[in-house]
Amino acid sequence: MNFKELLLRAQAEDQQAKEKLLSLYQPLLMKEAVVNGVFDEDVYQELCITLLTCIKRFKV
């Protein structure tokens, strides 16, 4: 499945597609969740929520 199909399925509330997108972006999300050299779980969760919100709003 290509990225566009994955995105469309995630927008249609396909849980597996959402999980796949989160796993694709997990390294970036984890990197950005490091604050002052320490991984911050709360920041990571907020970034995941933000990514999922952006997926819903993204126009294909």
PDB file of N, CA, C and O in Angstrom:
ATOM      1  N   MET A   1       0.845  -1.170   0.000  1.00  0.00           N
ATOM      2  CA  MET A   1       0.000   0.000   0.000  1.00  0.00           C
ATOM      3  C   MET A   1       0.896   1.241   0.000  1.00  0.00           C
ATOM      4  O   MET A   1       1.849   1.324   0.765  1.00  0.00           O
ATOM      5  N   ASN A   2       0.572   2.206  -0.845  1.00  0.00           N
ATOM      6  CA  ASN A   2       1.387   3.414  -0.893  1.00  0.00           C
ATOM      7  C   ASN A   2       0.929   4.416   0.182  1.00  0.00           C
ATOM      8  O   ASN A   2      -0.071   4.202   0.855  1.00  0.00           O
ATOM      9  N   PHE A   3       1.677   5.490   0.294  1.00  0.00           N
ATOM     10  CA  PHE A   3       1.414   6.451   1.367  1.00  0.00           C
ATOM     11  C   PHE A   3       0.033   7.088   1.227  1.00  0.00           C
ATOM     12  O   PHE A   3      -0.672   7.270   2.226  1.00  0.00           O
ATOM     13  N   LYS A   4      -0.358   7.433   0.006  1.00  0.00           N
ATOM     14  CA  LYS A   4      -1.659   8.076  -0.205  1.00  0.00           C
ATOM     15  C   LYS A   4      -2.790   7.155   0.258  1.00  0.00           C
ATOM     16  O   LYS A   4      -3.717   7.595   0.937  1.00  0.00           O
ATOM     17  N   GLU A   5      -2.726   5.881  -0.103  1.00  0.00           N
ATOM     18  CA  GLU A   5      -3.749   4.923   0.318  1.00  0.00           C
ATOM     19  C   GLU A   5      -3.776   4.798   1.835  1.00  0.00           C
ATOM     20  O   GLU A   5      -4.849   4.747   2.443  1.00  0.00           O
ATOM     21  N   LEU A   6      -2.601   4.747   2.426  1.00  0.00           N
ATOM     22  CA  LEU A   6      -2.496   4.646   3.880  1.00  0.00           C
ATOM     23  C   LEU A   6      -3.122   5.874   4.546  1.00  0.00           C
ATOM     24  O   LEU A   6      -3.890   5.753   5.507  1.00  0.00           O
ATOM     25  N   LEU A   7      -2.838   7.031   4.008  1.00  0.00           N
ATOM     26  CA  LEU A   7      -3.387   8.270   4.541  1.00  0.00           C
ATOM     27  C   LEU A   7      -4.912   8.297   4.419  1.00  0.00           C
ATOM     28  O   LEU A   7      -5.616   8.642   5.369  1.00  0.00           O
ATOM     29  N   LEU A   8      -5.428   7.911   3.262  1.00  0.00           N
ATOM     30  CA  LEU A   8      -6.879   7.893   3.061  1.00  0.00           C
ATOM     31  C   LEU A   8      -7.563   6.911   4.006  1.00  0.00           C
ATOM     32  O   LEU A   8      -8.631   7.199   4.547  1.00  0.00           O
ATOM     33  N   ARG A   9      -6.950   5.762   4.222  1.00  0.00           N
ATOM     34  CA  ARG A   9      -7.526   4.781   5.145  1.00  0.00           C
ATOM     35  C   ARG A   9      -7.503   5.312   6.574  1.00  0.00           C
ATOM     36  O   ARG A   9      -8.452   5.116   7.334  1.00  0.00           O
ATOM     37  N   ALA A  10      -6.425   5.993   6.946  1.00  0.00           N
ATOM     38  CA  ALA A  10      -6.340   6.568   8.293  1.00  0.00           C
ATOM     39  C   ALA A  10      -7.404   7.648   8.466  1.00  0.00           C
ATOM     40  O   ALA A  10      -8.031   7.741   9.529  1.00  0.00           O
ATOM     41  N   GLN A  11      -7.635   8.445   7.432  1.00  0.00           N
ATOM     42  CA  GLN A  11      -8.667   9.469   7.503  1.00  0.00           C
ATOM     43  C   GLN A  11     -10.061   8.852   7.619  1.00  0.00           C
ATOM     44  O   GLN A  11     -10.963   9.466   8.176  1.00  0.00           O
ATOM     45  N   ALA A  12     -10.208   7.632   7.123  1.00  0.00           N
ATOM     46  CA  ALA A  12     -11.490   6.921   7.208  1.00  0.00           C
ATOM     47  C   ALA A  12     -11.595   6.121   8.502  1.00  0.00           C
ATOM     48  O   ALA A  12     -12.423   5.228   8.627  1.00  0.00           O
ATOM     49  N   GLU A  13     -10.720   6.452   9.466  1.00  0.00           N
ATOM     50  CA  GLU A  13     -10.731   5.835  10.805  1.00  0.00           C
ATOM     51  C   GLU A  13     -10.282   4.376  10.832  1.00  0.00           C
ATOM     52  O   GLU A  13     -10.669   3.625  11.717  1.00  0.00           O
ATOM     53  N   ASP A  14      -9.450   3.975   9.876  1.00  0.00           N
ATOM     54  CA  ASP A  14      -8.866   2.633   9.885  1.00  0.00           C
ATOM     55  C   ASP A  14      -7.749   2.615  10.931  1.00  0.00           C
ATOM     56  O   ASP A  14      -6.712   3.271  10.764  1.00  0.00           O
ATOM     57  N   GLN A  15      -7.957   1.887  12.011  1.00  0.00           N
ATOM     58  CA  GLN A  15      -7.019   1.871  13.128  1.00  0.00           C
ATOM     59  C   GLN A  15      -5.641   1.349  12.720  1.00  0.00           C
ATOM     60  O   GLN A  15      -4.619   1.870  13.148  1.00  0.00           O
ATOM     61  N   GLN A  16      -5.612   0.328  11.884  1.00  0.00           N
ATOM     62  CA  GLN A  16      -4.324  -0.237  11.447  1.00  0.00           C
ATOM     63  C   GLN A  16      -3.538   0.782  10.630  1.00  0.00           C
ATOM     64  O   GLN A  16      -2.314   0.866  10.749  1.00  0.00           O
ATOM     65  N   ALA A  17      -4.229   1.555   9.804  1.00  0.00           N
ATOM     66  CA  ALA A  17      -3.555   2.582   9.010  1.00  0.00           C
ATOM     67  C   ALA A  17      -2.984   3.668   9.919  1.00  0.00           C
ATOM     68  O   ALA A  17      -1.860   4.141   9.707  1.00  0.00           O
ATOM     69  N   LYS A  18      -3.729   4.051  10.931  1.00  0.00           N
ATOM     70  CA  LYS A  18      -3.235   5.047  11.886  1.00  0.00           C
ATOM     71  C   LYS A  18      -1.986   4.532  12.601  1.00  0.00           C
ATOM     72  O   LYS A  18      -1.007   5.260  12.764  1.00  0.00           O
ATOM     73  N   GLU A  19      -2.032   3.278  13.027  1.00  0.00           N
ATOM     74  CA  GLU A  19      -0.888   2.688  13.724  1.00  0.00           C
ATOM     75  C   GLU A  19       0.331   2.622  12.811  1.00  0.00           C
ATOM     76  O   GLU A  19       1.461   2.874  13.252  1.00  0.00           O
ATOM     77  N   LYS A  20       0.124   2.309  11.540  1.00  0.00           N
ATOM     78  CA  LYS A  20       1.226   2.237  10.583  1.00  0.00           C
ATOM     79  C   LYS A  20       1.856   3.620  10.399  1.00  0.00           C
ATOM     80  O   LYS A  20       3.085   3.750  10.381  1.00  0.00           O
ATOM     81  N   LEU A  21       1.026   4.649  10.265  1.00  0.00           N
ATOM     82  CA  LEU A  21       1.556   6.003  10.123  1.00  0.00           C
ATOM     83  C   LEU A  21       2.317   6.433  11.376  1.00  0.00           C
ATOM     84  O   LEU A  21       3.390   7.038  11.279  1.00  0.00           O
ATOM     85  N   LEU A  22       1.772   6.115  12.538  1.00  0.00           N
ATOM     86  CA  LEU A  22       2.487   6.438  13.778  1.00  0.00           C
ATOM     87  C   LEU A  22       3.831   5.723  13.840  1.00  0.00           C
ATOM     88  O   LEU A  22       4.830   6.307  14.253  1.00  0.00           O
ATOM     89  N   SER A  23       3.865   4.477  13.406  1.00  0.00           N
ATOM     90  CA  SER A  23       5.133   3.742  13.442  1.00  0.00           C
ATOM     91  C   SER A  23       6.129   4.299  12.427  1.00  0.00           C
ATOM     92  O   SER A  23       7.336   4.311  12.684  1.00  0.00           O
ATOM     93  N   LEU A  24       5.632   4.781  11.287  1.00  0.00           N
ATOM     94  CA  LEU A  24       6.520   5.391  10.297  1.00  0.00           C
ATOM     95  C   LEU A  24       7.181   6.655  10.845  1.00  0.00           C
ATOM     96  O   LEU A  24       8.350   6.925  10.566  1.00  0.00           O
ATOM     97  N   TYR A  25       6.434   7.412  11.605  1.00  0.00           N
ATOM     98  CA  TYR A  25       6.937   8.684  12.124  1.00  0.00           C
ATOM     99  C   TYR A  25       7.475   8.583  13.549  1.00  0.00           C
ATOM    100  O   TYR A  25       7.948   9.581  14.105  1.00  0.00           O
ATOM    101  N   GLN A  26       7.455   7.409  14.131  1.00  0.00           N
ATOM    102  CA  GLN A  26       7.898   7.243  15.520  1.00  0.00           C
ATOM    103  C   GLN A  26       9.326   7.741  15.764  1.00  0.00           C
ATOM    104  O   GLN A  26       9.550   8.442  16.758  1.00  0.00           O
ATOM    105  N   PRO A  27      10.297   7.423  14.906  1.00  0.00           N
ATOM    106  CA  PRO A  27      11.651   7.933  15.194  1.00  0.00           C
ATOM    107  C   PRO A  27      11.713   9.458  15.278  1.00  0.00           C
ATOM    108  O   PRO A  27      12.361  10.013  16.172  1.00  0.00           O
ATOM    109  N   LEU A  28      11.026  10.143  14.392  1.00  0.00           N
ATOM    110  CA  LEU A  28      11.005  11.602  14.421  1.00  0.00           C
ATOM    111  C   LEU A  28      10.288  12.112  15.666  1.00  0.00           C
ATOM    112  O   LEU A  28      10.764  13.030  16.338  1.00  0.00           O
ATOM    113  N   LEU A  29       9.157  11.499  15.995  1.00  0.00           N
ATOM    114  CA  LEU A  29       8.411  11.917  17.177  1.00  0.00           C
ATOM    115  C   LEU A  29       9.235  11.709  18.447  1.00  0.00           C
ATOM    116  O   LEU A  29       9.240  12.573  19.331  1.00  0.00           O
ATOM    117  N   MET A  30       9.940  10.592  18.524  1.00  0.00           N
ATOM    118  CA  MET A  30      10.764  10.326  19.710  1.00  0.00           C
ATOM    119  C   MET A  30      11.916  11.322  19.799  1.00  0.00           C
ATOM    120  O   MET A  30      12.238  11.814  20.881  1.00  0.00           O
ATOM    121  N   LYS A  31      12.514  11.631  18.648  1.00  0.00           N
ATOM    122  CA  LYS A  31      13.616  12.599  18.636  1.00  0.00           C
ATOM    123  C   LYS A  31      13.140  13.959  19.119  1.00  0.00           C
ATOM    124  O   LYS A  31      13.815  14.631  19.912  1.00  0.00           O
ATOM    125  N   GLU A  32      11.973  14.377  18.663  1.00  0.00           N
ATOM    126  CA  GLU A  32      11.456  15.695  19.028  1.00  0.00           C
ATOM    127  C   GLU A  32      10.906  15.739  20.451  1.00  0.00           C
ATOM    128  O   GLU A  32      10.663  16.819  20.988  1.00  0.00           O
ATOM    129  N   ALA A  33      10.708  14.578  21.074  1.00  0.00           N
ATOM    130  CA  ALA A  33      10.190  14.520  22.443  1.00  0.00           C
ATOM    131  C   ALA A  33      11.298  14.579  23.493  1.00  0.00           C
ATOM    132  O   ALA A  33      11.034  14.468  24.681  1.00  0.00           O
ATOM    133  N   VAL A  34      12.515  14.766  23.051  1.00  0.00           N
ATOM    134  CA  VAL A  34      13.635  14.890  23.986  1.00  0.00           C
ATOM    135  C   VAL A  34      13.760  16.365  24.379  1.00  0.00           C
ATOM    136  O   VAL A  34      13.928  17.236  23.530  1.00  0.00           O
ATOM    137  N   VAL A  35      13.635  16.606  25.674  1.00  0.00           N
ATOM    138  CA  VAL A  35      13.716  17.972  26.209  1.00  0.00           C
ATOM    139  C   VAL A  35      14.882  18.024  27.189  1.00  0.00           C
ATOM    140  O   VAL A  35      14.935  17.245  28.144  1.00  0.00           O
ATOM    141  N   ASN A  36      15.820  18.918  26.923  1.00  0.00           N
ATOM    142  CA  ASN A  36      17.026  19.053  27.761  1.00  0.00           C
ATOM    143  C   ASN A  36      17.749  17.718  27.918  1.00  0.00           C
ATOM    144  O   ASN A  36      18.207  17.369  29.003  1.00  0.00           O
ATOM    145  N   GLY A  37      17.794  16.936  26.833  1.00  0.00           N
ATOM    146  CA  GLY A  37      18.517  15.674  26.841  1.00  0.00           C
ATOM    147  C   GLY A  37      17.771  14.508  27.456  1.00  0.00           C
ATOM    148  O   GLY A  37      18.330  13.425  27.598  1.00  0.00           O
ATOM    149  N   VAL A  38      16.517  14.707  27.840  1.00  0.00           N
ATOM    150  CA  VAL A  38      15.733  13.656  28.501  1.00  0.00           C
ATOM    151  C   VAL A  38      14.441  13.431  27.710  1.00  0.00           C
ATOM    152  O   VAL A  38      13.743  14.384  27.359  1.00  0.00           O
ATOM    153  N   PHE A  39      14.131  12.154  27.442  1.00  0.00           N
ATOM    154  CA  PHE A  39      12.902  11.818  26.747  1.00  0.00           C
ATOM    155  C   PHE A  39      11.710  12.159  27.630  1.00  0.00           C
ATOM    156  O   PHE A  39      11.636  11.758  28.779  1.00  0.00           O
ATOM    157  N   ASP A  40      10.767  12.916  27.074  1.00  0.00           N
ATOM    158  CA  ASP A  40       9.577  13.345  27.823  1.00  0.00           C
ATOM    159  C   ASP A  40       8.354  12.635  27.243  1.00  0.00           C
ATOM    160  O   ASP A  40       7.923  12.935  26.126  1.00  0.00           O
ATOM    161  N   GLU A  41       7.801  11.699  28.005  1.00  0.00           N
ATOM    162  CA  GLU A  41       6.659  10.896  27.556  1.00  0.00           C
ATOM    163  C   GLU A  41       5.437  11.766  27.246  1.00  0.00           C
ATOM    164  O   GLU A  41       4.712  11.499  26.290  1.00  0.00           O
ATOM    165  N   ASP A  42       5.220  12.801  28.048  1.00  0.00           N
ATOM    166  CA  ASP A  42       4.074  13.680  27.819  1.00  0.00           C
ATOM    167  C   ASP A  42       4.198  14.416  26.481  1.00  0.00           C
ATOM    168  O   ASP A  42       3.219  14.540  25.744  1.00  0.00           O
ATOM    169  N   VAL A  43       5.382  14.886  26.185  1.00  0.00           N
ATOM    170  CA  VAL A  43       5.613  15.562  24.905  1.00  0.00           C
ATOM    171  C   VAL A  43       5.399  14.572  23.764  1.00  0.00           C
ATOM    172  O   VAL A  43       4.766  14.897  22.756  1.00  0.00           O
ATOM    173  N   TYR A  44       5.894  13.355  23.930  1.00  0.00           N
ATOM    174  CA  TYR A  44       5.720  12.326  22.907  1.00  0.00           C
ATOM    175  C   TYR A  44       4.235  12.066  22.640  1.00  0.00           C
ATOM    176  O   TYR A  44       3.805  12.006  21.492  1.00  0.00           O
ATOM    177  N   GLN A  45       3.453  11.943  23.690  1.00  0.00           N
ATOM    178  CA  GLN A  45       2.016  11.700  23.530  1.00  0.00           C
ATOM    179  C   GLN A  45       1.333  12.876  22.830  1.00  0.00           C
ATOM    180  O   GLN A  45       0.479  12.668  21.957  1.00  0.00           O
ATOM    181  N   GLU A  46       1.716  14.073  23.187  1.00  0.00           N
ATOM    182  CA  GLU A  46       1.139  15.257  22.539  1.00  0.00           C
ATOM    183  C   GLU A  46       1.509  15.303  21.055  1.00  0.00           C
ATOM    184  O   GLU A  46       0.689  15.673  20.214  1.00  0.00           O
ATOM    185  N   LEU A  47       2.733  14.928  20.739  1.00  0.00           N
ATOM    186  CA  LEU A  47       3.152  14.893  19.340  1.00  0.00           C
ATOM    187  C   LEU A  47       2.364  13.841  18.556  1.00  0.00           C
ATOM    188  O   LEU A  47       1.983  14.086  17.404  1.00  0.00           O
ATOM    189  N   CYS A  48       2.106  12.698  19.165  1.00  0.00           N
ATOM    190  CA  CYS A  48       1.306  11.655  18.513  1.00  0.00           C
ATOM    191  C   CYS A  48      -0.112  12.151  18.255  1.00  0.00           C
ATOM    192  O   CYS A  48      -0.658  11.947  17.159  1.00  0.00           O
ATOM    193  N   ILE A  49      -0.693  12.813  19.232  1.00  0.00           N
ATOM    194  CA  ILE A  49      -2.042  13.361  19.075  1.00  0.00           C
ATOM    195  C   ILE A  49      -2.059  14.410  17.969  1.00  0.00           C
ATOM    196  O   ILE A  49      -2.973  14.439  17.131  1.00  0.00           O
ATOM    197  N   THR A  50      -1.039  15.253  17.945  1.00  0.00           N
ATOM    198  CA  THR A  50      -0.954  16.285  16.913  1.00  0.00           C
ATOM    199  C   THR A  50      -0.828  15.663  15.530  1.00  0.00           C
ATOM    200  O   THR A  50      -1.479  16.113  14.580  1.00  0.00           O
ATOM    201  N   LEU A  51      -0.019  14.626  15.409  1.00  0.00           N
ATOM    202  CA  LEU A  51       0.124  13.941  14.121  1.00  0.00           C
ATOM    203  C   LEU A  51      -1.212  13.376  13.665  1.00  0.00           C
ATOM    204  O   LEU A  51      -1.618  13.553  12.511  1.00  0.00           O
ATOM    205  N   LEU A  52      -1.937  12.710  14.551  1.00  0.00           N
ATOM    206  CA  LEU A  52      -3.234  12.133  14.192  1.00  0.00           C
ATOM    207  C   LEU A  52      -4.242  13.211  13.812  1.00  0.00           C
ATOM    208  O   LEU A  52      -5.046  13.026  12.881  1.00  0.00           O
ATOM    209  N   THR A  53      -4.193  14.342  14.489  1.00  0.00           N
ATOM    210  CA  THR A  53      -5.081  15.460  14.145  1.00  0.00           C
ATOM    211  C   THR A  53      -4.744  15.996  12.755  1.00  0.00           C
ATOM    212  O   THR A  53      -5.644  16.271  11.957  1.00  0.00           O
ATOM    213  N   CYS A  54      -3.476  16.119  12.474  1.00  0.00           N
ATOM    214  CA  CYS A  54      -3.052  16.608  11.153  1.00  0.00           C
ATOM    215  C   CYS A  54      -3.437  15.640  10.049  1.00  0.00           C
ATOM    216  O   CYS A  54      -3.816  16.065   8.953  1.00  0.00           O
ATOM    217  N   ILE A  55      -3.374  14.358  10.324  1.00  0.00           N
ATOM    218  CA  ILE A  55      -3.772  13.353   9.343  1.00  0.00           C
ATOM    219  C   ILE A  55      -5.241  13.539   8.968  1.00  0.00           C
ATOM    220  O   ILE A  55      -5.595  13.500   7.794  1.00  0.00           O
ATOM    221  N   LYS A  56      -6.075  13.776   9.969  1.00  0.00           N
ATOM    222  CA  LYS A  56      -7.510  13.983   9.710  1.00  0.00           C
ATOM    223  C   LYS A  56      -7.738  15.201   8.828  1.00  0.00           C
ATOM    224  O   LYS A  56      -8.617  15.198   7.966  1.00  0.00           O
ATOM    225  N   ARG A  57      -6.986  16.264   9.051  1.00  0.00           N
ATOM    226  CA  ARG A  57      -7.209  17.539   8.366  1.00  0.00           C
ATOM    227  C   ARG A  57      -6.513  17.639   7.008  1.00  0.00           C
ATOM    228  O   ARG A  57      -6.827  18.519   6.217  1.00  0.00           O
ATOM    229  N   PHE A  58      -5.555  16.755   6.747  1.00  0.00           N
ATOM    230  CA  PHE A  58      -4.765  16.838   5.530  1.00  0.00           C
ATOM    231  C   PHE A  58      -5.630  16.589   4.305  1.00  0.00           C
ATOM    232  O   PHE A  58      -6.394  15.641   4.252  1.00  0.00           O
ATOM    233  N   LYS A  59      -5.532  17.475   3.328  1.00  0.00           N
ATOM    234  CA  LYS A  59      -6.323  17.335   2.101  1.00  0.00           C
ATOM    235  C   LYS A  59      -5.508  16.584   1.062  1.00  0.00           C
ATOM    236  O   LYS A  59      -4.397  16.979   0.735  1.00  0.00           O
ATOM    237  N   VAL A  60      -6.090  15.504   0.574  1.00  0.00           N
ATOM    238  CA  VAL A  60      -5.404  14.655  -0.407  1.00  0.00           C
ATOM    239  C   VAL A  60      -5.919  14.979  -1.793  1.00  0.00           C
ATOM    240  O   VAL A  60      -7.061  15.124  -2.033  1.00  0.00           O
TER     241      VAL A  60
END
